[in-house]
Amino acid sequence: TLQRIVSTLANKNDEIHNFIDMLNHTINNVQVNSSNAISELDEEFEGLYSILGEMKGSMANTIQQEEARKIQALQDQLSQCSNALESSEELLELAAQSLDIKDPVEFLK
């Protein structure tokens, strides 16, 4: 009976050693897989950051071009308004001078 118990214990010890080896192997696999997953994740995010950087540059360039176009259009309008105002002031001055003319013949000139 004792021999059977010792034999059973020896078999269980072997099973436990095998199970420990399997657990250690599984732990190593989990560590390797996790490390690989993190490396792949890093590569993926680096690619995304690169794409986002390019998109940001493109969008910023589009905004700057639109800003320049709008500012130019507004400056053109400002120039036209200034010219119109100057012409209007000259016309007002001429009209004011015309009002001061008392002689009808000179007024027609």
Tab-separated table of N, CA and C in Angstrom, residues 67-105:
chain	number	residue	atom	x	y	z
A	67	GLU	N	-7.685	82.366	-46.566
A	67	GLU	CA	-7.508	83.638	-45.855
A	67	GLU	C	-6.921	84.692	-46.794
A	68	ALA	N	-5.879	84.318	-47.529
A	68	ALA	CA	-5.235	85.260	-48.457
A	68	ALA	C	-6.215	85.717	-49.535
A	69	ARG	N	-7.001	84.775	-50.066
A	69	ARG	CA	-7.983	85.122	-51.106
A	69	ARG	C	-9.027	86.090	-50.566
A	70	LYS	N	-9.533	85.812	-49.368
A	70	LYS	CA	-10.561	86.677	-48.786
A	70	LYS	C	-10.006	88.051	-48.436
A	71	ILE	N	-8.803	88.078	-47.893
A	71	ILE	CA	-8.191	89.371	-47.552
A	71	ILE	C	-7.969	90.184	-48.812
A	72	GLN	N	-7.509	89.531	-49.897
A	72	GLN	CA	-7.295	90.253	-51.151
A	72	GLN	C	-8.613	90.822	-51.674
A	73	ALA	N	-9.673	90.037	-51.612
A	73	ALA	CA	-10.982	90.508	-52.077
A	73	ALA	C	-11.455	91.691	-51.228
A	74	LEU	N	-11.253	91.609	-49.922
A	74	LEU	CA	-11.660	92.713	-49.048
A	74	LEU	C	-10.811	93.961	-49.291
A	75	GLN	N	-9.507	93.749	-49.538
A	75	GLN	CA	-8.649	94.894	-49.832
A	75	GLN	C	-9.040	95.543	-51.159
A	76	ASP	N	-9.437	94.731	-52.127
A	76	ASP	CA	-9.921	95.284	-53.403
A	76	ASP	C	-11.179	96.122	-53.175
A	77	GLN	N	-12.094	95.594	-52.363
A	77	GLN	CA	-13.321	96.343	-52.052
A	77	GLN	C	-12.985	97.637	-51.316
A	78	LEU	N	-12.046	97.563	-50.389
A	78	LEU	CA	-11.626	98.748	-49.634
A	78	LEU	C	-11.039	99.793	-50.574
A	79	SER	N	-10.234	99.355	-51.527
A	79	SER	CA	-9.638	100.279	-52.498
A	79	SER	C	-10.719	100.919	-53.367
A	80	GLN	N	-11.681	100.105	-53.819
A	80	GLN	CA	-12.777	100.633	-54.631
A	80	GLN	C	-13.611	101.631	-53.833
A	81	CYS	N	-13.862	101.321	-52.577
A	81	CYS	CA	-14.643	102.245	-51.729
A	81	CYS	C	-13.887	103.548	-51.504
A	82	SER	N	-12.573	103.441	-51.299
A	82	SER	CA	-11.763	104.647	-51.104
A	82	SER	C	-11.781	105.511	-52.356
A	83	ASN	N	-11.659	104.867	-53.524
A	83	ASN	CA	-11.712	105.614	-54.787
A	83	ASN	C	-13.077	106.263	-54.983
A	84	ALA	N	-14.142	105.528	-54.669
A	84	ALA	CA	-15.494	106.073	-54.806
A	84	ALA	C	-15.691	107.235	-53.839
A	85	LEU	N	-15.174	107.103	-52.632
A	85	LEU	CA	-15.295	108.178	-51.646
A	85	LEU	C	-14.539	109.419	-52.112
A	86	GLU	N	-13.357	109.206	-52.656
A	86	GLU	CA	-12.564	110.342	-53.149
A	86	GLU	C	-13.301	111.046	-54.291
A	87	SER	N	-13.875	110.269	-55.216
A	87	SER	CA	-14.637	110.853	-56.324
A	87	SER	C	-15.859	111.596	-55.805
A	88	SER	N	-16.503	111.008	-54.821
A	88	SER	CA	-17.696	111.634	-54.239
A	88	SER	C	-17.335	112.949	-53.562
A	89	GLU	N	-16.218	112.973	-52.863
A	89	GLU	CA	-15.788	114.207	-52.197
A	89	GLU	C	-15.462	115.293	-53.224
A	90	GLU	N	-14.825	114.880	-54.334
A	90	GLU	CA	-14.532	115.851	-55.396
A	90	GLU	C	-15.838	116.391	-55.990
A	91	LEU	N	-16.796	115.508	-56.195
A	91	LEU	CA	-18.089	115.931	-56.737
A	91	LEU	C	-18.804	116.864	-55.766
A	92	LEU	N	-18.751	116.553	-54.472
A	92	LEU	CA	-19.362	117.430	-53.461
A	92	LEU	C	-18.705	118.805	-53.461
A	93	GLU	N	-17.397	118.801	-53.574
A	93	GLU	CA	-16.675	120.075	-53.591
A	93	GLU	C	-17.071	120.899	-54.817
A	94	LEU	N	-17.169	120.241	-55.976
A	94	LEU	CA	-17.586	120.922	-57.193
A	94	LEU	C	-19.018	121.434	-57.053
A	95	ALA	N	-19.903	120.615	-56.457
A	95	ALA	CA	-21.296	121.029	-56.271
A	95	ALA	C	-21.373	122.217	-55.325
A	96	ALA	N	-20.565	122.207	-54.261
A	96	ALA	CA	-20.564	123.325	-53.310
A	96	ALA	C	-20.068	124.599	-53.987
A	97	GLN	N	-19.046	124.454	-54.815
A	97	GLN	CA	-18.544	125.624	-55.544
A	97	GLN	C	-19.599	126.125	-56.523
A	98	SER	N	-20.321	125.207	-57.129
A	98	SER	CA	-21.363	125.596	-58.102
A	98	SER	C	-22.481	126.365	-57.416
A	99	LEU	N	-22.777	125.995	-56.197
A	99	LEU	CA	-23.831	126.708	-55.464
A	99	LEU	C	-23.442	128.154	-55.175
A	100	ASP	N	-22.165	128.409	-55.084
A	100	ASP	CA	-21.707	129.769	-54.783
A	100	ASP	C	-21.705	130.665	-56.028
A	101	ILE	N	-21.866	130.069	-57.218
A	101	ILE	CA	-21.853	130.875	-58.449
A	101	ILE	C	-23.216	131.558	-58.593
A	102	LYS	N	-23.157	132.900	-58.709
A	102	LYS	CA	-24.399	133.684	-58.818
A	102	LYS	C	-24.739	134.013	-60.273
A	103	ASP	N	-23.744	134.084	-61.111
A	103	ASP	CA	-23.953	134.445	-62.514
A	103	ASP	C	-24.406	133.202	-63.290
A	104	PRO	N	-25.610	133.244	-63.933
A	104	PRO	CA	-26.141	132.071	-64.662
A	104	PRO	C	-25.248	131.627	-65.808
A	105	VAL	N	-24.578	132.524	-66.473
A	105	VAL	CA	-23.726	132.176	-67.602
A	105	VAL	C	-22.509	131.390	-67.085
